[in-house]
Tab-separated table of C-alpha atoms in Angstrom:
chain	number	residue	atom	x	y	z
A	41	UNK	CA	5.578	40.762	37.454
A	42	UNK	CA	6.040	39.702	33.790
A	43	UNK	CA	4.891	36.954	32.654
A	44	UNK	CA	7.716	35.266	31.798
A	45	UNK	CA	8.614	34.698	35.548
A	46	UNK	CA	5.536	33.569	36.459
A	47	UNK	CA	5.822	30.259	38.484
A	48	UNK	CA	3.547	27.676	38.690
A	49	UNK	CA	2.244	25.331	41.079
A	50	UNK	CA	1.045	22.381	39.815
A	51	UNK	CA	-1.355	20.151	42.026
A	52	UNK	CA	-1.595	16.290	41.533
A	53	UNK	CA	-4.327	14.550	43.471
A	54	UNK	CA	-3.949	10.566	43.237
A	55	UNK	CA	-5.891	8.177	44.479
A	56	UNK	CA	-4.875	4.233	42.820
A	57	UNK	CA	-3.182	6.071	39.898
A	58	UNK	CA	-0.372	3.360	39.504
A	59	UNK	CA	-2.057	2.454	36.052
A	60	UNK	CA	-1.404	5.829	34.422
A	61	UNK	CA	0.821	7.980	36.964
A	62	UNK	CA	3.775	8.053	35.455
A	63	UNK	CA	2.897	9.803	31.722
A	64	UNK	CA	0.954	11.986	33.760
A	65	UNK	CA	4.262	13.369	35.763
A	66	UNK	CA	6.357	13.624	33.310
A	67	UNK	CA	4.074	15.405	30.774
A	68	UNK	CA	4.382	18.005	33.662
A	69	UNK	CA	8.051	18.120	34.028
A	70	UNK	CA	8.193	18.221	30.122
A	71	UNK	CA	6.461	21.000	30.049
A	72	UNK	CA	8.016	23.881	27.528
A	73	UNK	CA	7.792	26.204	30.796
A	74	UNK	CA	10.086	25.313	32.931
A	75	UNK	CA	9.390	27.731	36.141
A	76	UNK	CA	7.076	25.342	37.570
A	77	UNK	CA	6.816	23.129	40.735
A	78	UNK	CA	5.048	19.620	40.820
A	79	UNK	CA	2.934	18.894	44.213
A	80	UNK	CA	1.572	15.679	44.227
A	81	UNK	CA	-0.768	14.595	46.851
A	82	UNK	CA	-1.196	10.669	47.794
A	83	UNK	CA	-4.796	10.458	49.273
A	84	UNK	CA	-4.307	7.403	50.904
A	85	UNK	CA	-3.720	5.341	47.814
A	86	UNK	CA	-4.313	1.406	48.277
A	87	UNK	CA	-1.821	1.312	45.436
A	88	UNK	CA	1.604	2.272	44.380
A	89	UNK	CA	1.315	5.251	43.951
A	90	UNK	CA	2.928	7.023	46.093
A	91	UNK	CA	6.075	4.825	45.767
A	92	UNK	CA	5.938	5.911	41.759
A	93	UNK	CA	5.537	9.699	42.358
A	94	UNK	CA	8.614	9.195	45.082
A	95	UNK	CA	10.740	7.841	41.957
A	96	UNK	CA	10.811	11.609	40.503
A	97	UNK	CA	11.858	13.170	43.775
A	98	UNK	CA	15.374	13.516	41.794
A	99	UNK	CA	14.033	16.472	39.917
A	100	UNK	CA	13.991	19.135	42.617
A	101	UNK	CA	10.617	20.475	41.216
A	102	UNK	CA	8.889	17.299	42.354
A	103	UNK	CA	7.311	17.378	45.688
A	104	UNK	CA	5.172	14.123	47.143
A	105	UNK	CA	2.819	14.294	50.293
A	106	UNK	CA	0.685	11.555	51.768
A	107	UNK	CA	-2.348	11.895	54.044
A	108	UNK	CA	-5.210	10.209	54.907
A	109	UNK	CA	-7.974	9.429	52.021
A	110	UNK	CA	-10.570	12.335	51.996
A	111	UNK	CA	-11.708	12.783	48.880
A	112	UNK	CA	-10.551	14.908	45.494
A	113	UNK	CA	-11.314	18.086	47.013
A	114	UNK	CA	-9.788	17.260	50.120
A	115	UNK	CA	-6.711	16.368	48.248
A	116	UNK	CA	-6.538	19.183	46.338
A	117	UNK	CA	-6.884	21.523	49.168
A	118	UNK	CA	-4.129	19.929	51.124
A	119	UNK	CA	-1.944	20.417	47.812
A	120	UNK	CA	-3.230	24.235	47.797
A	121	UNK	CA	-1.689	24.512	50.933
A	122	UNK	CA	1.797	23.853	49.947
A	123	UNK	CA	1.770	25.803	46.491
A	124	UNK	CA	4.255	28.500	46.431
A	125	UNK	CA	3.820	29.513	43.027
A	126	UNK	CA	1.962	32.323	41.900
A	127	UNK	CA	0.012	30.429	39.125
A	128	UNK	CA	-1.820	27.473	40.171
A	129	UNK	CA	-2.790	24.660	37.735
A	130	UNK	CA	-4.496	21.366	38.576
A	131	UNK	CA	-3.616	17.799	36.691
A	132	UNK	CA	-5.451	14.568	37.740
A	133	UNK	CA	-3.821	11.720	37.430
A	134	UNK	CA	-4.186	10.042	34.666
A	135	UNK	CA	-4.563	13.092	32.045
A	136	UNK	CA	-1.651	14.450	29.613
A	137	UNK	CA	-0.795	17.526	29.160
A	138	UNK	CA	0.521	18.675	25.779
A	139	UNK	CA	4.458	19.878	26.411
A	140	UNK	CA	3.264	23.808	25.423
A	141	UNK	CA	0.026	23.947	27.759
A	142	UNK	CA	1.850	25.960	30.423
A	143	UNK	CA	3.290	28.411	27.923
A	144	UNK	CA	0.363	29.070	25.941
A	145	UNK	CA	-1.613	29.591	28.999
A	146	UNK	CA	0.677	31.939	30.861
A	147	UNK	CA	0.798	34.399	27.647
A	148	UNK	CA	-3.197	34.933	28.238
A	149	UNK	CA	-2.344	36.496	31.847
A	150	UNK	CA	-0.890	39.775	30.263
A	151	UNK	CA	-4.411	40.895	30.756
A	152	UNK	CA	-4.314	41.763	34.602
A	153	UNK	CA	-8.163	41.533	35.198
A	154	UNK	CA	-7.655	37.038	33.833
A	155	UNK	CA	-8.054	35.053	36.955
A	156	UNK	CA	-8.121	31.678	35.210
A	157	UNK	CA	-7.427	30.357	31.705
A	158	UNK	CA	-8.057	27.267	30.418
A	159	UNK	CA	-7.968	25.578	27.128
A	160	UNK	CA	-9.893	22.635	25.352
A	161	UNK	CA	-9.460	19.386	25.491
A	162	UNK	CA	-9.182	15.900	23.530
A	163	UNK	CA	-10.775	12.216	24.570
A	164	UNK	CA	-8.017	9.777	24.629
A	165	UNK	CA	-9.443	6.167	23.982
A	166	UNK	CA	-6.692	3.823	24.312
A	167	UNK	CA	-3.916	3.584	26.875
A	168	UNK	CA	-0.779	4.500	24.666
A	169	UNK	CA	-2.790	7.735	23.320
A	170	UNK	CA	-2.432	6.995	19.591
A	171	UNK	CA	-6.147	7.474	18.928
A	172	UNK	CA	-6.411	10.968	20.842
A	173	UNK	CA	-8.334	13.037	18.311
A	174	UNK	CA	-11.484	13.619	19.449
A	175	UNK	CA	-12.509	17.126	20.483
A	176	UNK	CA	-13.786	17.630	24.200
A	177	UNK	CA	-17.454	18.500	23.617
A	178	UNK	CA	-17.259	20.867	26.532
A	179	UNK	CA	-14.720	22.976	24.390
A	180	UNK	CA	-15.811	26.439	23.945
A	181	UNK	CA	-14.540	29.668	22.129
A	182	UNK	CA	-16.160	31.681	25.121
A	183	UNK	CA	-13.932	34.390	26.677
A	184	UNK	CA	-14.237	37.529	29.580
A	185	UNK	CA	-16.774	37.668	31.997
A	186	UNK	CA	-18.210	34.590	31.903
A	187	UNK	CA	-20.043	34.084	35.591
A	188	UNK	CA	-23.614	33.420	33.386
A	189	UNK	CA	-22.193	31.273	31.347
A	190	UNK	CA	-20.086	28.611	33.959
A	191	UNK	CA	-22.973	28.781	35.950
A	192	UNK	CA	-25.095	27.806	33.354
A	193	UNK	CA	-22.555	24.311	32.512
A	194	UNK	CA	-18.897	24.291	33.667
A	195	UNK	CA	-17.065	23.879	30.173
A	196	UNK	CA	-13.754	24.179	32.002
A	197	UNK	CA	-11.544	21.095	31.978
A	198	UNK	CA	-10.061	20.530	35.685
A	199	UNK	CA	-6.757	19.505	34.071
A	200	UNK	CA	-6.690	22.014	31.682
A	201	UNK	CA	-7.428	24.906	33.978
A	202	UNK	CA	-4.803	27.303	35.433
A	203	UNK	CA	-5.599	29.899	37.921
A	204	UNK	CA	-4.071	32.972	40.043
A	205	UNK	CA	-2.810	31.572	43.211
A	206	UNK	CA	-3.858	34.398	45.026
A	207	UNK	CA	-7.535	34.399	43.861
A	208	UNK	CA	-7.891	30.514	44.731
A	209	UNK	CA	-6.952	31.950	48.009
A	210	UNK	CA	-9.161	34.880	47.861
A	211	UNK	CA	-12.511	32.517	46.869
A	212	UNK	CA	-12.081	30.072	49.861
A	213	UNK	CA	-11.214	26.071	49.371
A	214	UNK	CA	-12.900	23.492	47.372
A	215	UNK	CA	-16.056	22.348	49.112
A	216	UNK	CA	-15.471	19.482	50.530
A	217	UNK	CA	-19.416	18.256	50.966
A	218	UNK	CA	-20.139	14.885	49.484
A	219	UNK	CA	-22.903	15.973	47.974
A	220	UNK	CA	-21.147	17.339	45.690
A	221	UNK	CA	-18.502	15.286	45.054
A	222	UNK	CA	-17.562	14.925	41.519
A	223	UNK	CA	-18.625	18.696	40.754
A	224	UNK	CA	-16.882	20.147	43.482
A	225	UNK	CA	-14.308	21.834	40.398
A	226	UNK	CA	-17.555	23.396	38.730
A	227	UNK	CA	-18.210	25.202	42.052
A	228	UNK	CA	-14.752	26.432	42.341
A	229	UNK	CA	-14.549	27.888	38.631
A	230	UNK	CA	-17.911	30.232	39.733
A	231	UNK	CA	-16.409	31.632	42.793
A	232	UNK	CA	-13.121	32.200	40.505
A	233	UNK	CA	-15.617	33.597	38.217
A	234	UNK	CA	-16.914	36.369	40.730
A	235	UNK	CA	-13.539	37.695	40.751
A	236	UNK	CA	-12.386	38.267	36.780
A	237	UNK	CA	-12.387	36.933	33.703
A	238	UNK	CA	-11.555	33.275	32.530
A	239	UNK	CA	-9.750	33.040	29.170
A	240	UNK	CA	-8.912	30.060	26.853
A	241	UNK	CA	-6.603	28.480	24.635
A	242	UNK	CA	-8.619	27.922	21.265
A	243	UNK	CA	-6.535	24.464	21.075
A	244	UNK	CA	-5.870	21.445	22.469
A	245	UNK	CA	-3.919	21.003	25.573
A	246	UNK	CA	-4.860	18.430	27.076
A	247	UNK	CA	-5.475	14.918	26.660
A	248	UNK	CA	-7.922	13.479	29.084
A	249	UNK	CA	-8.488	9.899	29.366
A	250	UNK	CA	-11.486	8.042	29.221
A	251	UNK	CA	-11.473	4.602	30.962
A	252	UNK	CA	-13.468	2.292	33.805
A	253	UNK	CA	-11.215	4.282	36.785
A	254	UNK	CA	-12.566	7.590	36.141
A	255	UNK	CA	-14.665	9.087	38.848
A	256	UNK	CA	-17.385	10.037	36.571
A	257	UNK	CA	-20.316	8.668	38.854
A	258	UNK	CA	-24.120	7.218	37.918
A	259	UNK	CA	-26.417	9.497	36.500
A	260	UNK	CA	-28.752	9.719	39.581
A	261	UNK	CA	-25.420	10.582	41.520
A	262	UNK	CA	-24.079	12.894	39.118
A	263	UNK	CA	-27.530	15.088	38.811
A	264	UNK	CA	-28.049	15.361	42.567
A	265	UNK	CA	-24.648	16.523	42.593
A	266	UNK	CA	-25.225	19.123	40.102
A	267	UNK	CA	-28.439	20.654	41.863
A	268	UNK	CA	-26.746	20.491	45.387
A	269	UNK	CA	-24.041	22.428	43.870
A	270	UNK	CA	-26.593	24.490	42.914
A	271	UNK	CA	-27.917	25.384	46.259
A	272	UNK	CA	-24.989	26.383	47.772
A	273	UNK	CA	-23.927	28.935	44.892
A	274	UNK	CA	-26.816	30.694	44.605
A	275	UNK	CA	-26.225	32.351	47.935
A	276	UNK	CA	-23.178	33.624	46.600
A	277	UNK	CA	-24.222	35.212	43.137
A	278	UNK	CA	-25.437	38.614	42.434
A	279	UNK	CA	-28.652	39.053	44.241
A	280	UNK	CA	-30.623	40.382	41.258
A	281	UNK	CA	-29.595	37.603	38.766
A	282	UNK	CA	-29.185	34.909	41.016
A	283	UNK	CA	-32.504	33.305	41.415
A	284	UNK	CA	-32.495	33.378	37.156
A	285	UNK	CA	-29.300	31.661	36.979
A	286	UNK	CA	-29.790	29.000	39.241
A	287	UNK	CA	-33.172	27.857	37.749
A	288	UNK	CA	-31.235	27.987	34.384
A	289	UNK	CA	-28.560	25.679	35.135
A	290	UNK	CA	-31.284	23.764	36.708
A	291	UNK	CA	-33.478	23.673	33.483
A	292	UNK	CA	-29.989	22.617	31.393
A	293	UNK	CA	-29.043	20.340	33.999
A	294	UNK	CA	-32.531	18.059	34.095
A	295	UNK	CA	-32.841	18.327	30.144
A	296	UNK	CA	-29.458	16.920	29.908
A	297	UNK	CA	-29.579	13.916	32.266
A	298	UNK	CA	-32.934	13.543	30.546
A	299	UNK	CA	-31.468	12.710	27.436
A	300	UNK	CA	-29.031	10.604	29.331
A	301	UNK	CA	-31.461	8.395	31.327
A	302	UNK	CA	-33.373	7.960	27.769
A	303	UNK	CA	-30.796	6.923	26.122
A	304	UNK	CA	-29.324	4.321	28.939
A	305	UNK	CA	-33.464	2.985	28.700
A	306	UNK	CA	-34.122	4.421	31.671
A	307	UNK	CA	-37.053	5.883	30.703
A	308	UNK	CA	-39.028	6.729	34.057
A	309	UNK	CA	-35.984	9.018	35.302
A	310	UNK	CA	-35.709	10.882	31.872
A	311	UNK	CA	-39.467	11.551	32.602
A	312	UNK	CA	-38.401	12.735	36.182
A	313	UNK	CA	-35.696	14.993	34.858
A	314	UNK	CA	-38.191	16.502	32.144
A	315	UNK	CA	-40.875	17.651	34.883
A	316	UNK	CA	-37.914	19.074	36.920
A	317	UNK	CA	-37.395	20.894	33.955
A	318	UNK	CA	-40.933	21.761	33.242
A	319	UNK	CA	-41.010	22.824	36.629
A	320	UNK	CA	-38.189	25.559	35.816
A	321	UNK	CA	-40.041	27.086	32.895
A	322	UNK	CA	-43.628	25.704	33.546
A	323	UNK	CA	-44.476	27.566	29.940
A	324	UNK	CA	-42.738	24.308	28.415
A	325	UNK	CA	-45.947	22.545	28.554
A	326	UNK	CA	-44.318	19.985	25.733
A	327	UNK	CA	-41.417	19.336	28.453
A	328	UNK	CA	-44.569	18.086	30.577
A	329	UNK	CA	-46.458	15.888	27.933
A	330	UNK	CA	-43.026	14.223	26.598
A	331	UNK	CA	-42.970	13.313	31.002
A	332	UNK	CA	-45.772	11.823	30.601
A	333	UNK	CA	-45.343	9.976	27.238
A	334	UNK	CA	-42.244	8.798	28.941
A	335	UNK	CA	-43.541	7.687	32.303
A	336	UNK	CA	-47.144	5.606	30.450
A	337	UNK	CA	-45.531	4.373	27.165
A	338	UNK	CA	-44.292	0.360	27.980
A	339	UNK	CA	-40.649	0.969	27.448
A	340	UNK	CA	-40.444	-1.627	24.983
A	341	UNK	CA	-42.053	0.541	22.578
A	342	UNK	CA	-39.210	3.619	23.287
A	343	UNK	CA	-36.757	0.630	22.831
A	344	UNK	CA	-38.266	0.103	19.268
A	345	UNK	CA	-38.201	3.758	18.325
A	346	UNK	CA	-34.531	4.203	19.588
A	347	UNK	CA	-33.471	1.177	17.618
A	348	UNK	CA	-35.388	3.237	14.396
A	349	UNK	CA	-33.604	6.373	14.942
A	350	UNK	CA	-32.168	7.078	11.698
A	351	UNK	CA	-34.228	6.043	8.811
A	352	UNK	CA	-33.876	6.531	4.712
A	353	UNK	CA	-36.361	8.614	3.543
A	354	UNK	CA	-37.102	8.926	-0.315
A	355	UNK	CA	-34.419	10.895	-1.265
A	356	UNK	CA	-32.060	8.998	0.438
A	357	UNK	CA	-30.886	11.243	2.775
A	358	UNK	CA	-31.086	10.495	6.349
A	359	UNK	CA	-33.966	11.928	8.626
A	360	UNK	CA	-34.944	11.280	11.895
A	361	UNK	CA	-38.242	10.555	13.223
A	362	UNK	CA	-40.031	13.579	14.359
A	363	UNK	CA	-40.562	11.579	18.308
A	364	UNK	CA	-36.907	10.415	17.866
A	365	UNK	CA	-35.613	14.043	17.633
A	366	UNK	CA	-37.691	14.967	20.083
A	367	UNK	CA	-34.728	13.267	22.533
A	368	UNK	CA	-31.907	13.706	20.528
A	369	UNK	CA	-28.035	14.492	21.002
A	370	UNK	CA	-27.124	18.070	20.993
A	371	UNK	CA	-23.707	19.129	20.154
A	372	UNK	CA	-22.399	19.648	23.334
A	373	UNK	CA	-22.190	18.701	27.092
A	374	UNK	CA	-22.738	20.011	30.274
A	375	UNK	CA	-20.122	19.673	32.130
A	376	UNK	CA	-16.288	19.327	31.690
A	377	UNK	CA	-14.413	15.220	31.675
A	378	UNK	CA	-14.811	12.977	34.471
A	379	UNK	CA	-11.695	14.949	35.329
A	380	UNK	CA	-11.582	14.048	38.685
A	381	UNK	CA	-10.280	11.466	39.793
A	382	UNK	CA	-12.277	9.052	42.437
A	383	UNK	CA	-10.163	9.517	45.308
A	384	UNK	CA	-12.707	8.515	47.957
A	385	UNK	CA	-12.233	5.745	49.547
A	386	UNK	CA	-15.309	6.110	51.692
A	387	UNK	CA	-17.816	5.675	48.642
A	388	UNK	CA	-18.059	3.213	46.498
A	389	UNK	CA	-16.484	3.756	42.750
A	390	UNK	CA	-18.966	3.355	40.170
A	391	UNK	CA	-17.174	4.105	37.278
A	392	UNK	CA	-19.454	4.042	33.637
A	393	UNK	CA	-17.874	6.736	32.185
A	394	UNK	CA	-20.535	9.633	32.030
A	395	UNK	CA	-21.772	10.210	28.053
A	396	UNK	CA	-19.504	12.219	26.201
A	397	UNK	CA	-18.365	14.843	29.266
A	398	UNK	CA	-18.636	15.649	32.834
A	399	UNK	CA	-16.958	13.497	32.405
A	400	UNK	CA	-17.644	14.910	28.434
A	401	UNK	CA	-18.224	12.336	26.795
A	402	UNK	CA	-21.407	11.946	24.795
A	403	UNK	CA	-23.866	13.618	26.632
A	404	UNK	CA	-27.652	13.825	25.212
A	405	UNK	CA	-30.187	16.178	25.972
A	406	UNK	CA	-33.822	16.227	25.740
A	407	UNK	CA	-34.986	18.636	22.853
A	408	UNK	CA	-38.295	19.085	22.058
């Protein structure tokens, strides 16, 4: 079928989105491409919601459905289930799309053997968007077979991504576990993965937000997550690579929440993460002695040294301790923006947004 008659399905989960529904819809139904359908899934929403995605029901795109609260996954399943289109995109709830995402995207799916495209992203900061300019640091130029790669950190943006309706069909539903709740995207863009390759747009598209009601969870929660996602995909990778890529993501996984946990003070889990990590590549012996300079130094004395991290040398450029880079920023993140939104009802919503991405946001990682 050309391209040009694609049509899209676009699924909505929404959970207490009453704050920033409505620019979400109709950055949808402004879209440049118009062949598209709107499916908007109420999961139980203590809020208005519902009653605010009912006010578009004049535009015969818009669909709204209502069912009991189980989750993000659960919600996007159910709205799965009622897509008709044979593109399927996702948008949560409080992200904007940019009124030529669909179009750009759809051009990319020339190439038969694409089974998802996706493009980057930008943090939005304040509620009316005007300060929208900073880059997603999940954002990556990567394109084709990319199965090492996604397994290694999901870079794809849930609201940015756009799929083949028949391959999301093909792969099976989004796991609906709890334990991995908040990752439960990641695990779907793997499977998709198996099946093709995943293409980008090199631009922004989408503007996610970054606020207190994003489900981007604790960073105990959000690493436990991660490595029970973990388990259940290595089953399903190619046998002869599949032990390798799992203990990779692992190793990425613990350095980054390292680097979290050190630089939220809480030294004694960065040490945690950092044997994990050791454990992954036990050759990293200096993974294992920063552990343990973690877990016996008083913590007021890493408080000093991350309070010194930038200091003037003699030249007057700027240099950083050699301990202090030791646990430093990298330049990217792990996983893609606190996307989803929280719509459990079940657990309770602890909501500090999740550094720089996986919610993307500033993440930090562990260097040595």
């Amino acid at each position: 079928m050309p391209n040009e008659r694609l049509t899209v399905s676009v699924v909505m989960p929404v959970y207490g989105g009453e704050r920033f529904l409505r620019p979400s819809i109709e950055a949808v139904l402004d879209q440049s491409y118009r062949e598209l359908e709107l499916i908007v899934i109420d999961d139980g929403s203590p809020d208005a919601s519902a009653a605010i995605a009912r006010d578009y029901l004049a535009d015969p795109r818009v669909k709204v459905f209502s069912k009991a609260n189980g989750g993000v996954a659960s919600a996007r399943n159910y709205g799965v289930a009622q897509c008709r289109g044979d593109l399927v995109a996702f948008c949560d709830q409080d992200d904007v799309w940019l009124p030529d995402k669909l179009e750009r995207q759809i051009a990319l799916f020339a190439n038969p053997d694409t089974v998802l495209v996706h493009g980057w992203g930008a943090i939005a900061r304040r509620e009316d968007l005007a300060d929208a300019i900073e880059p997603h640091a999940v954002s990556t130029d990567l394109e084709g077979d990319l199965l090492h790669e996604i397994v290694r950190r999901n870079f794809v943006i849930c609201s940015s991504a756009l799929l083949r309706r028949q391959v999301l069909l093909d792969v099976g539903p989004f796991d609906e576990d709890p334990a991995i709740n908040g990752v439960d995207d990641w695990n779907m863009w793997v499977r998709v993965a198996t099946r093709g390759r995943i293409d980008v747009v090199k631009d922004i598209v989408v503007l996610v937000r970054r606020h207190g009601s994003n489900q981007s969870s604790n960073e105990g929660r959000m690493l436990a997550a991660e490595l029970a996602c973990l388990e259940k995909l290595e089953p399903l990778l190619p046998p002869a690579d599949a032990r390798a890529m799992v203990r990779d993501s692992r190793f990425e996984a613990s350095r980054h929440y390292a680097g979290n946990f050190f630089h939220a003070g809480d030294y004694r889990a960065a040490a945690r993460c950092l044997h994990l990590a050791w454990r992954q590549r036990p050759r990293r012996v200096d993974l294992l002695a920063l552990a343990a300079a973690l877990a016996l130094t008083p913590a007021a004395a890493w408080n000093s040294l991350r309070r010194l991290k930038r200091v003037v040398g003699d030249s007057g450029r700027t240099t950083t301790p050699d301990a202090a880079r030791d646990i430093a920023p990298p330049d990217g993140a792990r996983s893609s923006p606190a996307g989803s939104p929280d719509t459990s009802a079940a657990e309770p919503r602890t909501d500090t947004p999740r550094p720089s991405t996986a919610s993307a946001h500033h993440a930090s990682s562990v260097d040595p």
